[in-house]
Coordinates of C-alpha atoms in Angstrom, one line a residue:
M1396 CA 20.0 22.5 1.3
T1397 CA 18.4 19.7 3.3
T1398 CA 19.3 16.0 3.2
V1399 CA 17.9 14.0 0.3
V1400 CA 16.6 10.6 1.3
I1401 CA 17.3 7.8 -1.2
R1402 CA 15.0 4.8 -0.8
Q1403 CA 15.9 1.6 -2.7
L1404 CA 12.7 -0.4 -2.3
G1405 CA 13.1 -3.5 -4.5
L1406 CA 10.0 -5.2 -6.0
Q1407 CA 6.8 -3.6 -4.7
P1408 CA 3.1 -3.8 -5.4
Y1409 CA 1.8 -0.5 -6.9
L1410 CA -1.0 0.7 -4.7
P1411 CA 0.9 0.8 -1.3
V1412 CA 3.7 2.8 -2.9
L1413 CA 1.2 5.1 -4.6
E1414 CA -0.5 5.8 -1.2
A1415 CA 2.9 6.3 0.5
M1416 CA 3.8 8.9 -2.2
R1417 CA 0.5 10.7 -1.7
R1418 CA 0.8 10.7 2.1
Y1419 CA 4.4 12.0 2.1
T1420 CA 3.5 14.8 -0.4
D1421 CA 0.4 15.8 1.6
Q1422 CA 2.1 15.8 5.0
R1423 CA 5.5 17.4 4.1
D1424 CA 6.4 20.9 5.1
A1425 CA 9.1 23.4 4.2
D1426 CA 11.7 21.5 6.2
S1427 CA 10.9 18.0 4.9
P1428 CA 13.7 16.4 3.0
D1429 CA 13.4 15.6 -0.7
E1430 CA 13.2 11.9 -1.4
I1431 CA 14.1 9.7 -4.4
W1432 CA 12.6 6.2 -4.5
L1433 CA 14.1 3.5 -6.8
L1434 CA 12.1 0.3 -7.2
Q1435 CA 10.4 -2.2 -9.5
H1436 CA 6.7 -2.8 -9.6
E1437 CA 4.6 -5.9 -9.8
A1438 CA 2.7 -6.0 -13.1
V1439 CA 0.2 -3.1 -13.4
F1440 CA -1.2 -0.7 -16.0
T1441 CA -1.5 2.9 -14.7
Q1442 CA -3.8 5.4 -16.4
G1443 CA -3.0 9.1 -16.2
Q1444 CA -5.5 11.7 -15.2
A1445 CA -6.4 12.5 -18.8
G1446 CA -6.2 8.9 -19.8
K1447 CA -8.7 7.6 -22.4
A1448 CA -10.3 4.2 -22.1
E1449 CA -9.7 3.4 -25.8
H1450 CA -6.0 3.2 -25.2
L1451 CA -6.5 0.1 -23.0
L1452 CA -6.8 -2.5 -25.7
A1453 CA -6.8 -5.8 -23.7
P1454 CA -5.6 -5.4 -20.1
G1455 CA -6.7 -9.0 -19.3
D1456 CA -5.4 -10.2 -15.9
I1457 CA -3.2 -7.2 -15.3
P1458 CA -4.8 -4.6 -13.0
V1459 CA -5.5 -1.0 -14.1
V1460 CA -5.0 1.8 -11.7
Q1461 CA -6.2 5.4 -12.3
V1462 CA -3.7 7.9 -11.0
E1463 CA -3.2 11.7 -10.9
R1464 CA 0.0 12.0 -12.9
G1465 CA 0.1 13.5 -16.3
G1466 CA 0.0 11.3 -19.5
Q1467 CA -1.9 8.4 -20.7
V1468 CA -1.6 4.7 -20.0
T1469 CA 1.6 2.8 -19.4
Y1470 CA 2.8 -0.5 -18.0
H1471 CA 5.1 -1.2 -15.0
G1472 CA 6.5 -4.7 -14.3
P1473 CA 9.6 -6.5 -13.0
G1474 CA 12.8 -5.5 -14.8
Q1475 CA 11.8 -1.9 -15.3
L1476 CA 13.4 0.7 -13.1
V1477 CA 10.9 3.1 -11.6
V1478 CA 12.1 6.3 -10.1
Y1479 CA 9.8 8.5 -8.0
L1480 CA 10.9 12.1 -7.4
L1481 CA 9.4 13.6 -4.2
L1482 CA 10.9 17.1 -4.5
D1483 CA 10.1 20.5 -3.2
L1484 CA 10.4 22.3 -6.6
R1485 CA 10.1 25.8 -5.0
R1486 CA 13.1 25.1 -2.7
L1487 CA 15.0 23.7 -5.7
K1488 CA 13.9 26.6 -7.9
L1489 CA 12.8 24.2 -10.6
G1490 CA 9.8 24.5 -12.9
V1491 CA 7.9 21.4 -14.0
R1492 CA 9.2 21.6 -17.6
E1493 CA 12.8 21.9 -16.2
L1494 CA 12.3 18.8 -14.1
V1495 CA 10.9 16.9 -17.1
S1496 CA 14.0 17.9 -19.2
L1497 CA 16.3 17.0 -16.3
M1498 CA 14.8 13.5 -16.1
E1499 CA 15.1 13.0 -19.9
E1500 CA 18.8 14.2 -19.7
V1501 CA 19.5 11.7 -16.9
V1502 CA 18.1 8.8 -18.9
V1503 CA 20.0 9.8 -22.1
A1504 CA 23.2 10.0 -20.1
V1505 CA 22.8 6.7 -18.4
V1506 CA 21.9 4.7 -21.5
A1507 CA 24.9 6.3 -23.3
E1508 CA 27.1 4.5 -20.8
Y1509 CA 26.0 1.3 -22.5
G1510 CA 26.6 2.6 -26.0
V1511 CA 23.0 3.5 -26.7
H1512 CA 22.1 6.8 -28.4
A1513 CA 18.8 8.1 -27.0
Y1514 CA 17.0 11.4 -27.3
A1515 CA 14.0 13.3 -26.0
K1516 CA 11.2 14.7 -28.2
P1517 CA 9.8 18.2 -27.5
D1518 CA 6.2 17.1 -28.4
A1519 CA 6.1 13.8 -26.6
P1520 CA 7.8 13.5 -23.2
G1521 CA 10.0 10.5 -22.6
V1522 CA 13.2 9.1 -24.1
Y1523 CA 13.4 7.3 -27.4
V1524 CA 15.9 5.2 -29.4
D1525 CA 15.4 5.1 -33.2
G1526 CA 11.7 6.0 -32.7
D1527 CA 11.0 3.4 -30.1
K1528 CA 10.4 4.4 -26.5
I1529 CA 12.8 3.3 -23.7
A1530 CA 11.6 5.5 -20.9
S1531 CA 8.3 7.1 -19.9
L1532 CA 7.7 10.1 -17.7
G1533 CA 4.7 11.3 -15.7
L1534 CA 4.5 13.9 -12.9
R1535 CA 2.1 15.5 -10.5
V1536 CA 2.8 18.7 -8.6
R1537 CA 0.9 19.5 -5.5
R1538 CA 1.6 22.6 -3.3
G1539 CA 4.8 23.1 -5.2
C1540 CA 6.0 19.5 -4.6
S1541 CA 6.4 16.8 -7.2
F1542 CA 5.6 13.1 -7.0
H1543 CA 5.5 10.2 -9.5
G1544 CA 8.5 10.3 -11.9
L1545 CA 10.0 8.1 -14.6
A1546 CA 10.1 4.4 -15.7
L1547 CA 13.1 3.1 -17.6
N1548 CA 12.9 -0.3 -19.4
V1549 CA 16.0 -2.2 -18.4
A1550 CA 15.5 -6.0 -18.8
M1551 CA 11.8 -6.9 -18.7
D1552 CA 9.0 -8.7 -20.5
L1553 CA 7.8 -6.0 -23.0
S1554 CA 4.7 -8.0 -24.2
P1555 CA 2.2 -6.4 -21.9
F1556 CA 2.8 -3.1 -23.8
D1557 CA 1.0 -4.8 -26.7
R1558 CA -2.2 -4.7 -24.6
I1559 CA -2.3 -0.9 -24.7
N1560 CA -1.5 2.1 -26.8
P1561 CA 1.6 3.1 -24.8
C1562 CA 1.3 6.7 -23.6
G1563 CA -1.7 7.0 -25.9
Y1564 CA 0.1 6.4 -29.2
A1565 CA -1.2 3.6 -31.3
G1566 CA 1.6 1.5 -32.8
L1567 CA 4.3 3.0 -30.6
K1568 CA 7.0 0.3 -30.0
M1569 CA 8.7 0.0 -26.7
T1570 CA 12.3 -1.1 -26.3
Q1571 CA 14.7 -1.7 -23.4
L1572 CA 18.3 -1.2 -22.5
S1573 CA 19.2 -4.9 -22.3
A1574 CA 18.2 -5.4 -26.0
L1575 CA 20.2 -2.4 -27.2
A1576 CA 23.4 -2.2 -25.0
D1577 CA 26.7 -2.5 -26.7
A1578 CA 28.1 -6.0 -25.9
A1579 CA 31.4 -4.5 -25.1
A1580 CA 29.9 -2.1 -22.5
S1581 CA 29.1 -3.0 -18.9
P1582 CA 26.6 -5.9 -18.4
V1583 CA 23.1 -4.5 -17.9
T1584 CA 21.8 -5.1 -14.4
L1585 CA 18.9 -3.2 -12.9
A1586 CA 20.9 -2.6 -9.7
Q1587 CA 23.8 -1.0 -11.7
V1588 CA 21.4 1.1 -13.8
A1589 CA 19.6 2.3 -10.6
D1590 CA 22.9 3.4 -9.1
Q1591 CA 23.8 5.3 -12.2
V1592 CA 20.4 7.0 -12.4
R1593 CA 20.6 7.9 -8.7
E1594 CA 24.1 9.4 -9.2
Y1595 CA 23.2 11.5 -12.3
L1596 CA 19.9 12.7 -10.7
T1597 CA 21.5 13.8 -7.4
V1598 CA 24.3 15.7 -9.2
K1599 CA 21.8 17.4 -11.6
L1600 CA 19.6 18.4 -8.7
G1601 CA 22.6 19.9 -6.9
Y1602 CA 23.0 17.5 -4.1
N1603 CA 26.4 16.2 -3.1
A1604 CA 27.4 13.0 -1.4
S1605 CA 27.3 14.4 2.1
L1606 CA 23.5 15.1 1.7
L1607 CA 22.5 11.6 0.7
R1608 CA 20.9 9.3 3.2
N1609 CA 20.0 5.8 2.1
Q1610 CA 17.0 4.0 3.6
L1611 CA 15.4 0.7 2.6
D1612 CA 11.9 1.1 3.8
L1613 CA 8.8 3.3 3.6

């Protein structure tokens, strides 16, 4: 198996990262390494390929970007961990549904480290706690390779979600790890959560430590 490149990108505007994902996916070949990007985005609403305008209630001063991932509208902003999975699914022998389930399992395992019981729903991709959504998923597969990924609410301003019907569900409440974590568990920091997500993901994808290569740029 080839090396997997881990990119920890900090806080980034949305559009340049979107273009970088598209470019890497379009230009990669059978020998290109898989990449996992961990970052935060500046405030933005993203509308999936089947997204309906009526789910954008009052975007106001936050930009809206139409993208090719599955799903409806969601919000990204500082304090939310975004994980992009640029994977050759054929090489990994993974189907799309299997990858979605794997991402959900990773989020459930990570938040459990903080005393939070979360779960996936078969009819509504993502991860939930007591009916509220803590993580959203959206993927696109092109030529057998995935891009886009997951967004886990860690410690952010949730109020922009009130300007939309999150993921196309009117009245769906969003929650975040910092509000739910057991006070006796580890303090919730985005850096720590990112490390935990990276570790669980790479193990579940079958990579070991010798195959990880960290890079800080695009």
